[in-house]
Amino acid sequence: MAEQNKKKPNPIDAHVGGRIRMRRNMLGMSQERLGESLGITFQQIQKYEKGTNRVGASRLQAIASILEVPPAFFFENAPTQDAGPGGGLSEDSSMTSVMEFCSSQEGIQLNRAFVKITDPKVRRRIVDLVKSLSADDLDQ
């Protein structure tokens, strides 16, 4: 059983890595550029983003500075200790899918374009349009 746990990233490490990837992508920054800023290889950034390697506190502080967010950003909506009898860590599956979408190319493009819309009425109509389209898809 201990052997299986070694192969699977810790959920907190994976979450922090996903938040690093999401923010890096939002800024349009490559893994290579982030790695160069930190004095490490892009392969190390990949390992952080996958949760394979843990990010130390000082390194996380440096990443936060480069990505222009507070260190707490990486822990927002992190998996929490499950109060159930089995223990372990759990994460809301809807939050996981939101994070995955926001980290995807489509999610990043949509976010970048949406925040450039300054008229609140237009933004509201876009949200309403997307909701209506997603409701139509559910009916089919």
GROMACS .gro file of N, CA and C in nm:
model
  420
    1MET      N    1   0.082  -0.119   0.000
    1MET     CA    2   0.000   0.000   0.000
    1MET      C    3   0.087   0.126   0.000
    2ALA      N    4   0.195   0.125   0.077
    2ALA     CA    5   0.286   0.240   0.078
    2ALA      C    6   0.346   0.262  -0.060
    3GLU      N    7   0.366   0.154  -0.133
    3GLU     CA    8   0.420   0.163  -0.269
    3GLU      C    9   0.324   0.237  -0.361
    4GLN      N   10   0.195   0.213  -0.347
    4GLN     CA   11   0.095   0.281  -0.430
    4GLN      C   12   0.092   0.430  -0.399
    5ASN      N   13   0.103   0.469  -0.272
    5ASN     CA   14   0.100   0.609  -0.234
    5ASN      C   15   0.219   0.686  -0.287
    6LYS      N   16   0.333   0.620  -0.304
    6LYS     CA   17   0.451   0.688  -0.357
    6LYS      C   18   0.431   0.727  -0.503
    7LYS      N   19   0.354   0.650  -0.577
    7LYS     CA   20   0.335   0.676  -0.719
    7LYS      C   21   0.229   0.783  -0.744
    8LYS      N   22   0.137   0.802  -0.651
    8LYS     CA   23   0.029   0.898  -0.669
    8LYS      C   24   0.065   1.027  -0.596
    9PRO      N   25   0.061   1.143  -0.668
    9PRO     CA   26   0.096   1.269  -0.602
    9PRO      C   27   0.000   1.301  -0.488
   10ASN      N   28   0.053   1.366  -0.386
   10ASN     CA   29  -0.029   1.414  -0.277
   10ASN      C   30  -0.130   1.514  -0.333
   11PRO      N   31  -0.257   1.506  -0.294
   11PRO     CA   32  -0.359   1.597  -0.349
   11PRO      C   33  -0.327   1.745  -0.329
   12ILE      N   34  -0.265   1.779  -0.218
   12ILE     CA   35  -0.228   1.920  -0.195
   12ILE      C   36  -0.118   1.961  -0.293
   13ASP      N   37  -0.018   1.876  -0.313
   13ASP     CA   38   0.090   1.907  -0.408
   13ASP      C   39   0.034   1.922  -0.549
   14ALA      N   40  -0.059   1.834  -0.586
   14ALA     CA   41  -0.120   1.841  -0.719
   14ALA      C   42  -0.202   1.969  -0.733
   15HIS      N   43  -0.273   2.007  -0.627
   15HIS     CA   44  -0.354   2.129  -0.630
   15HIS      C   45  -0.264   2.252  -0.646
   16VAL      N   46  -0.160   2.261  -0.564
   16VAL     CA   47  -0.067   2.374  -0.573
   16VAL      C   48  -0.006   2.379  -0.712
   17GLY      N   49   0.035   2.265  -0.764
   17GLY     CA   50   0.092   2.261  -0.899
   17GLY      C   51  -0.007   2.306  -1.005
   18GLY      N   52  -0.131   2.264  -0.989
   18GLY     CA   53  -0.235   2.306  -1.085
   18GLY      C   54  -0.257   2.456  -1.081
   19ARG      N   55  -0.252   2.513  -0.962
   19ARG     CA   56  -0.268   2.658  -0.948
   19ARG      C   57  -0.148   2.732  -1.008
   20ILE      N   58  -0.028   2.675  -0.994
   20ILE     CA   59   0.090   2.735  -1.058
   20ILE      C   60   0.070   2.735  -1.210
   21ARG      N   61   0.030   2.619  -1.264
   21ARG     CA   62   0.008   2.607  -1.409
   21ARG      C   63  -0.099   2.705  -1.456
   22MET      N   64  -0.211   2.713  -1.381
   22MET     CA   65  -0.320   2.801  -1.421
   22MET      C   66  -0.273   2.947  -1.425
   23ARG      N   67  -0.205   2.991  -1.323
   23ARG     CA   68  -0.161   3.131  -1.318
   23ARG      C   69  -0.055   3.159  -1.424
   24ARG      N   70   0.036   3.065  -1.443
   24ARG     CA   71   0.140   3.082  -1.545
   24ARG      C   72   0.076   3.096  -1.682
   25ASN      N   73  -0.022   3.011  -1.711
   25ASN     CA   74  -0.092   3.017  -1.839
   25ASN      C   75  -0.173   3.145  -1.854
   26MET      N   76  -0.233   3.191  -1.746
   26MET     CA   77  -0.309   3.316  -1.751
   26MET      C   78  -0.220   3.433  -1.791
   27LEU      N   79  -0.095   3.427  -1.749
   27LEU     CA   80   0.000   3.533  -1.782
   27LEU      C   81   0.067   3.510  -1.918
   28GLY      N   82   0.039   3.395  -1.980
   28GLY     CA   83   0.102   3.364  -2.108
   28GLY      C   84   0.250   3.333  -2.094
   29MET      N   85   0.289   3.283  -1.979
   29MET     CA   86   0.429   3.255  -1.951
   29MET      C   87   0.459   3.107  -1.977
   30SER      N   88   0.570   3.079  -2.038
   30SER     CA   89   0.609   2.939  -2.064
   30SER      C   90   0.672   2.878  -1.940
   31GLN      N   91   0.675   2.746  -1.936
   31GLN     CA   92   0.743   2.676  -1.827
   31GLN      C   93   0.891   2.711  -1.829
   32GLU      N   94   0.945   2.723  -1.947
   32GLU     CA   95   1.088   2.756  -1.961
   32GLU      C   96   1.118   2.894  -1.900
   33ARG      N   97   1.034   2.991  -1.929
   33ARG     CA   98   1.057   3.126  -1.875
   33ARG      C   99   1.044   3.129  -1.723
   34LEU      N  100   0.945   3.060  -1.669
   34LEU     CA  101   0.931   3.054  -1.524
   34LEU      C  102   1.053   2.985  -1.463
   35GLY      N  103   1.095   2.876  -1.525
   35GLY     CA  104   1.213   2.804  -1.476
   35GLY      C  105   1.338   2.891  -1.478
   36GLU      N  106   1.357   2.965  -1.587
   36GLU     CA  107   1.473   3.054  -1.597
   36GLU      C  108   1.470   3.160  -1.487
   37SER      N  109   1.351   3.213  -1.459
   37SER     CA  110   1.338   3.314  -1.354
   37SER      C  111   1.374   3.258  -1.217
   38LEU      N  112   1.353   3.128  -1.200
   38LEU     CA  113   1.383   3.062  -1.073
   38LEU      C  114   1.521   2.997  -1.070
   39GLY      N  115   1.587   2.989  -1.187
   39GLY     CA  116   1.717   2.924  -1.194
   39GLY      C  117   1.707   2.773  -1.196
   40ILE      N  118   1.595   2.721  -1.247
   40ILE     CA  119   1.575   2.576  -1.258
   40ILE      C  120   1.528   2.542  -1.399
   41THR      N  121   1.521   2.414  -1.431
   41THR     CA  122   1.481   2.371  -1.564
   41THR      C  123   1.329   2.370  -1.579
   42PHE      N  124   1.283   2.372  -1.704
   42PHE     CA  125   1.140   2.364  -1.728
   42PHE      C  126   1.087   2.227  -1.687
   43GLN      N  127   1.175   2.125  -1.689
   43GLN     CA  128   1.132   1.992  -1.644
   43GLN      C  129   1.094   1.994  -1.497
   44GLN      N  130   1.167   2.072  -1.418
   44GLN     CA  131   1.135   2.084  -1.276
   44GLN      C  132   1.000   2.153  -1.259
   45ILE      N  133   0.974   2.254  -1.341
   45ILE     CA  134   0.844   2.323  -1.337
   45ILE      C  135   0.733   2.223  -1.371
   46GLN      N  136   0.757   2.137  -1.471
   46GLN     CA  137   0.659   2.033  -1.506
   46GLN      C  138   0.629   1.944  -1.386
   47LYS      N  139   0.733   1.904  -1.315
   47LYS     CA  140   0.714   1.817  -1.199
   47LYS      C  141   0.635   1.887  -1.089
   48TYR      N  142   0.662   2.016  -1.069
   48TYR     CA  143   0.585   2.093  -0.971
   48TYR      C  144   0.437   2.097  -1.014
   49GLU      N  145   0.415   2.128  -1.141
   49GLU     CA  146   0.278   2.145  -1.190
   49GLU      C  147   0.197   2.015  -1.186
   50LYS      N  148   0.264   1.903  -1.201
   50LYS     CA  149   0.195   1.774  -1.194
   50LYS      C  150   0.177   1.726  -1.050
   51GLY      N  151   0.249   1.789  -0.958
   51GLY     CA  152   0.243   1.747  -0.819
   51GLY      C  153   0.339   1.634  -0.789
   52THR      N  154   0.422   1.597  -0.887
   52THR     CA  155   0.520   1.491  -0.869
   52THR      C  156   0.624   1.531  -0.765
   53ASN      N  157   0.669   1.657  -0.773
   53ASN     CA  158   0.764   1.711  -0.676
   53ASN      C  159   0.696   1.820  -0.595
   54ARG      N  160   0.726   1.822  -0.467
   54ARG     CA  161   0.673   1.927  -0.380
   54ARG      C  162   0.749   2.057  -0.400
   55VAL      N  163   0.676   2.167  -0.384
   55VAL     CA  164   0.738   2.298  -0.392
   55VAL      C  165   0.768   2.343  -0.249
   56GLY      N  166   0.895   2.371  -0.221
   56GLY     CA  167   0.934   2.420  -0.089
   56GLY      C  168   0.881   2.561  -0.065
   57ALA      N  169   0.878   2.600   0.060
   57ALA     CA  170   0.821   2.730   0.098
   57ALA      C  171   0.892   2.847   0.031
   58SER      N  172   1.024   2.848   0.033
   58SER     CA  173   1.097   2.960  -0.027
   58SER      C  174   1.078   2.963  -0.179
   59ARG      N  175   1.073   2.846  -0.240
   59ARG     CA  176   1.051   2.839  -0.384
   59ARG      C  177   0.909   2.884  -0.418
   60LEU      N  178   0.811   2.846  -0.336
   60LEU     CA  179   0.673   2.888  -0.359
   60LEU      C  180   0.660   3.039  -0.346
   61GLN      N  181   0.732   3.096  -0.250
   61GLN     CA  182   0.732   3.242  -0.234
   61GLN      C  183   0.789   3.308  -0.359
   62ALA      N  184   0.897   3.253  -0.414
   62ALA     CA  185   0.957   3.308  -0.535
   62ALA      C  186   0.862   3.295  -0.655
   63ILE      N  187   0.796   3.181  -0.667
   63ILE     CA  188   0.699   3.160  -0.775
   63ILE      C  189   0.585   3.260  -0.763
   64ALA      N  190   0.536   3.280  -0.641
   64ALA     CA  191   0.427   3.375  -0.617
   64ALA      C  192   0.469   3.516  -0.662
   65SER      N  193   0.591   3.552  -0.630
   65SER     CA  194   0.642   3.684  -0.669
   65SER      C  195   0.648   3.698  -0.821
   66ILE      N  196   0.702   3.597  -0.887
   66ILE     CA  197   0.714   3.601  -1.033
   66ILE      C  198   0.577   3.603  -1.100
   67LEU      N  199   0.483   3.526  -1.046
   67LEU     CA  200   0.348   3.517  -1.104
   67LEU      C  201   0.254   3.626  -1.051
   68GLU      N  202   0.308   3.713  -0.966
   68GLU     CA  203   0.236   3.830  -0.916
   68GLU      C  204   0.107   3.795  -0.843
   69VAL      N  205   0.117   3.697  -0.752
   69VAL     CA  206   0.005   3.660  -0.666
   69VAL      C  207   0.060   3.635  -0.526
   70PRO      N  208  -0.025   3.645  -0.424
   70PRO     CA  209   0.021   3.609  -0.290
   70PRO      C  210   0.037   3.458  -0.279
   71PRO      N  211   0.124   3.409  -0.193
   71PRO     CA  212   0.141   3.264  -0.179
   71PRO      C  213   0.010   3.191  -0.147
   72ALA      N  214  -0.079   3.256  -0.077
   72ALA     CA  215  -0.208   3.194  -0.041
   72ALA      C  216  -0.290   3.157  -0.165
   73PHE      N  217  -0.265   3.224  -0.278
   73PHE     CA  218  -0.336   3.195  -0.402
   73PHE      C  219  -0.327   3.047  -0.438
   74PHE      N  220  -0.212   2.987  -0.412
   74PHE     CA  221  -0.190   2.848  -0.453
   74PHE      C  222  -0.269   2.748  -0.369
   75PHE      N  223  -0.322   2.794  -0.256
   75PHE     CA  224  -0.396   2.705  -0.167
   75PHE      C  225  -0.547   2.730  -0.169
   76GLU      N  226  -0.592   2.829  -0.247
   76GLU     CA  227  -0.735   2.856  -0.255
   76GLU      C  228  -0.808   2.733  -0.307
   77ASN      N  229  -0.916   2.698  -0.238
   77ASN     CA  230  -1.000   2.582  -0.273
   77ASN      C  231  -0.922   2.451  -0.273
   78ALA      N  232  -0.820   2.444  -0.191
   78ALA     CA  233  -0.740   2.321  -0.183
   78ALA      C  234  -0.822   2.210  -0.120
   79PRO      N  235  -0.787   2.084  -0.151
   79PRO     CA  236  -0.856   1.971  -0.088
   79PRO      C  237  -0.840   1.981   0.063
   80THR      N  238  -0.943   1.940   0.134
   80THR     CA  239  -0.939   1.948   0.280
   80THR      C  240  -0.944   1.809   0.339
   81GLN      N  241  -0.908   1.802   0.466
   81GLN     CA  242  -0.914   1.676   0.539
   81GLN      C  243  -1.060   1.631   0.545
   82ASP      N  244  -1.088   1.509   0.505
   82ASP     CA  245  -1.224   1.455   0.508
   82ASP      C  246  -1.260   1.416   0.650
   83ALA      N  247  -1.377   1.463   0.696
   83ALA     CA  248  -1.420   1.431   0.832
   83ALA      C  249  -1.485   1.294   0.840
   84GLY      N  250  -1.498   1.225   0.728
   84GLY     CA  251  -1.562   1.094   0.725
   84GLY      C  252  -1.479   0.988   0.793
   85PRO      N  253  -1.538   0.869   0.813
   85PRO     CA  254  -1.470   0.763   0.886
   85PRO      C  255  -1.342   0.714   0.819
   86GLY      N  256  -1.333   0.724   0.687
   86GLY     CA  257  -1.216   0.673   0.617
   86GLY      C  258  -1.097   0.767   0.621
   87GLY      N  259  -1.120   0.894   0.661
   87GLY     CA  260  -1.010   0.991   0.661
   87GLY      C  261  -0.968   1.024   0.520
   88GLY      N  262  -0.848   1.072   0.503
   88GLY     CA  263  -0.795   1.104   0.372
   88GLY      C  264  -0.832   1.244   0.329
   89LEU      N  265  -0.805   1.274   0.203
   89LEU     CA  266  -0.831   1.406   0.150
   89LEU      C  267  -0.942   1.399   0.046
   90SER      N  268  -1.024   1.502   0.043
   90SER     CA  269  -1.130   1.507  -0.057
   90SER      C  270  -1.133   1.645  -0.118
   91GLU      N  271  -1.183   1.653  -0.241
   91GLU     CA  272  -1.197   1.781  -0.309
   91GLU      C  273  -1.327   1.778  -0.385
   92ASP      N  274  -1.397   1.890  -0.383
   92ASP     CA  275  -1.523   1.903  -0.454
   92ASP      C  276  -1.496   1.877  -0.603
   93SER      N  277  -1.567   1.781  -0.663
   93SER     CA  278  -1.541   1.745  -0.803
   93SER      C  279  -1.576   1.860  -0.897
   94SER      N  280  -1.675   1.944  -0.861
   94SER     CA  281  -1.707   2.057  -0.947
   94SER      C  282  -1.593   2.158  -0.947
   95MET      N  283  -1.527   2.175  -0.832
   95MET     CA  284  -1.413   2.266  -0.825
   95MET      C  285  -1.297   2.211  -0.907
   96THR      N  286  -1.279   2.080  -0.905
   96THR     CA  287  -1.173   2.019  -0.986
   96THR      C  288  -1.197   2.045  -1.134
   97SER      N  289  -1.320   2.029  -1.179
   97SER     CA  290  -1.348   2.051  -1.322
   97SER      C  291  -1.333   2.198  -1.358
   98VAL      N  292  -1.367   2.288  -1.268
   98VAL     CA  293  -1.348   2.431  -1.294
   98VAL      C  294  -1.199   2.462  -1.308
   99MET      N  295  -1.119   2.407  -1.216
   99MET     CA  296  -0.973   2.429  -1.224
   99MET      C  297  -0.916   2.373  -1.353
  100GLU      N  298  -0.961   2.254  -1.392
  100GLU     CA  299  -0.911   2.194  -1.516
  100GLU      C  300  -0.948   2.280  -1.635
  101PHE      N  301  -1.072   2.330  -1.638
  101PHE     CA  302  -1.114   2.415  -1.749
  101PHE      C  303  -1.033   2.544  -1.751
  102CYS      N  304  -1.018   2.608  -1.635
  102CYS     CA  305  -0.944   2.735  -1.629
  102CYS      C  306  -0.798   2.717  -1.670
  103SER      N  307  -0.745   2.598  -1.653
  103SER     CA  308  -0.606   2.570  -1.691
  103SER      C  309  -0.593   2.531  -1.838
  104SER      N  310  -0.705   2.501  -1.903
  104SER     CA  311  -0.701   2.460  -2.044
  104SER      C  312  -0.682   2.581  -2.134
  105GLN      N  313  -0.640   2.557  -2.257
  105GLN     CA  314  -0.622   2.666  -2.354
  105GLN      C  315  -0.753   2.740  -2.377
  106GLU      N  316  -0.864   2.666  -2.391
  106GLU     CA  317  -0.994   2.730  -2.412
  106GLU      C  318  -1.031   2.818  -2.293
  107GLY      N  319  -1.011   2.766  -2.173
  107GLY     CA  320  -1.045   2.842  -2.053
  107GLY      C  321  -0.963   2.969  -2.041
  108ILE      N  322  -0.836   2.959  -2.071
  108ILE     CA  323  -0.748   3.075  -2.064
  108ILE      C  324  -0.789   3.179  -2.168
  109GLN      N  325  -0.816   3.134  -2.291
  109GLN     CA  326  -0.857   3.226  -2.397
  109GLN      C  327  -0.989   3.294  -2.362
  110LEU      N  328  -1.083   3.216  -2.311
  110LEU     CA  329  -1.213   3.271  -2.273
  110LEU      C  330  -1.198   3.373  -2.161
  111ASN      N  331  -1.119   3.342  -2.060
  111ASN     CA  332  -1.098   3.435  -1.949
  111ASN      C  333  -1.031   3.564  -1.996
  112ARG      N  334  -0.929   3.551  -2.077
  112ARG     CA  335  -0.858   3.671  -2.125
  112ARG      C  336  -0.951   3.760  -2.205
  113ALA      N  337  -1.030   3.700  -2.294
  113ALA     CA  338  -1.121   3.779  -2.377
  113ALA      C  339  -1.232   3.841  -2.291
  114PHE      N  340  -1.286   3.764  -2.199
  114PHE     CA  341  -1.398   3.811  -2.117
  114PHE      C  342  -1.359   3.931  -2.031
  115VAL      N  343  -1.242   3.927  -1.970
  115VAL     CA  344  -1.203   4.038  -1.882
  115VAL      C  345  -1.176   4.166  -1.961
  116LYS      N  346  -1.158   4.156  -2.091
  116LYS     CA  347  -1.137   4.275  -2.173
  116LYS      C  348  -1.269   4.345  -2.206
  117ILE      N  349  -1.381   4.279  -2.181
  117ILE     CA  350  -1.512   4.340  -2.205
  117ILE      C  351  -1.543   4.431  -2.087
  118THR      N  352  -1.555   4.559  -2.115
  118THR     CA  353  -1.573   4.655  -2.006
  118THR      C  354  -1.719   4.683  -1.974
  119ASP      N  355  -1.809   4.662  -2.067
  119ASP     CA  356  -1.951   4.691  -2.045
  119ASP      C  357  -2.016   4.579  -1.963
  120PRO      N  358  -2.061   4.609  -1.841
  120PRO     CA  359  -2.121   4.506  -1.756
  120PRO      C  360  -2.245   4.441  -1.817
  121LYS      N  361  -2.321   4.517  -1.895
  121LYS     CA  362  -2.441   4.461  -1.959
  121LYS      C  363  -2.403   4.356  -2.063
  122VAL      N  364  -2.299   4.383  -2.138
  122VAL     CA  365  -2.252   4.287  -2.238
  122VAL      C  366  -2.200   4.161  -2.168
  123ARG      N  367  -2.126   4.179  -2.060
  123ARG     CA  368  -2.075   4.064  -1.985
  123ARG      C  369  -2.190   3.978  -1.934
  124ARG      N  370  -2.293   4.042  -1.880
  124ARG     CA  371  -2.410   3.969  -1.828
  124ARG      C  372  -2.479   3.892  -1.940
  125ARG      N  373  -2.491   3.954  -2.059
  125ARG     CA  374  -2.555   3.886  -2.172
  125ARG      C  375  -2.473   3.766  -2.218
  126ILE      N  376  -2.342   3.778  -2.212
  126ILE     CA  377  -2.256   3.664  -2.250
  126ILE      C  378  -2.276   3.550  -2.151
  127VAL      N  379  -2.279   3.581  -2.023
  127VAL     CA  380  -2.302   3.478  -1.921
  127VAL      C  381  -2.438   3.412  -1.945
  128ASP      N  382  -2.540   3.493  -1.970
  128ASP     CA  383  -2.674   3.438  -1.997
  128ASP      C  384  -2.674   3.350  -2.121
  129LEU      N  385  -2.603   3.393  -2.225
  129LEU     CA  386  -2.594   3.314  -2.348
  129LEU      C  387  -2.529   3.178  -2.320
  130VAL      N  388  -2.418   3.180  -2.248
  130VAL     CA  389  -2.348   3.055  -2.218
  130VAL      C  390  -2.436   2.962  -2.135
  131LYS      N  391  -2.505   3.019  -2.038
  131LYS     CA  392  -2.597   2.938  -1.957
  131LYS      C  393  -2.707   2.876  -2.042
  132SER      N  394  -2.763   2.954  -2.133
  132SER     CA  395  -2.871   2.901  -2.217
  132SER      C  396  -2.819   2.793  -2.311
  133LEU      N  397  -2.699   2.810  -2.362
  133LEU     CA  398  -2.642   2.708  -2.451
  133LEU      C  399  -2.612   2.579  -2.375
  134SER      N  400  -2.561   2.593  -2.253
  134SER     CA  401  -2.531   2.472  -2.176
  134SER      C  402  -2.658   2.400  -2.133
  135ALA      N  403  -2.766   2.475  -2.108
  135ALA     CA  404  -2.894   2.413  -2.074
  135ALA      C  405  -2.949   2.336  -2.193
  136ASP      N  406  -2.932   2.392  -2.314
  136ASP     CA  407  -2.978   2.322  -2.435
  136ASP      C  408  -2.905   2.192  -2.454
  137ASP      N  409  -2.773   2.192  -2.425
  137ASP     CA  410  -2.693   2.070  -2.441
  137ASP      C  411  -2.740   1.961  -2.343
  138LEU      N  412  -2.783   2.001  -2.224
  138LEU     CA  413  -2.828   1.904  -2.125
  138LEU      C  414  -2.959   1.838  -2.166
  139ASP      N  415  -3.041   1.911  -2.242
  139ASP     CA  416  -3.170   1.857  -2.283
  139ASP      C  417  -3.158   1.753  -2.395
  140GLN      N  418  -3.048   1.754  -2.464
  140GLN     CA  419  -3.035   1.663  -2.580
  140GLN      C  420  -2.992   1.526  -2.542
   0.00000   0.00000   0.00000
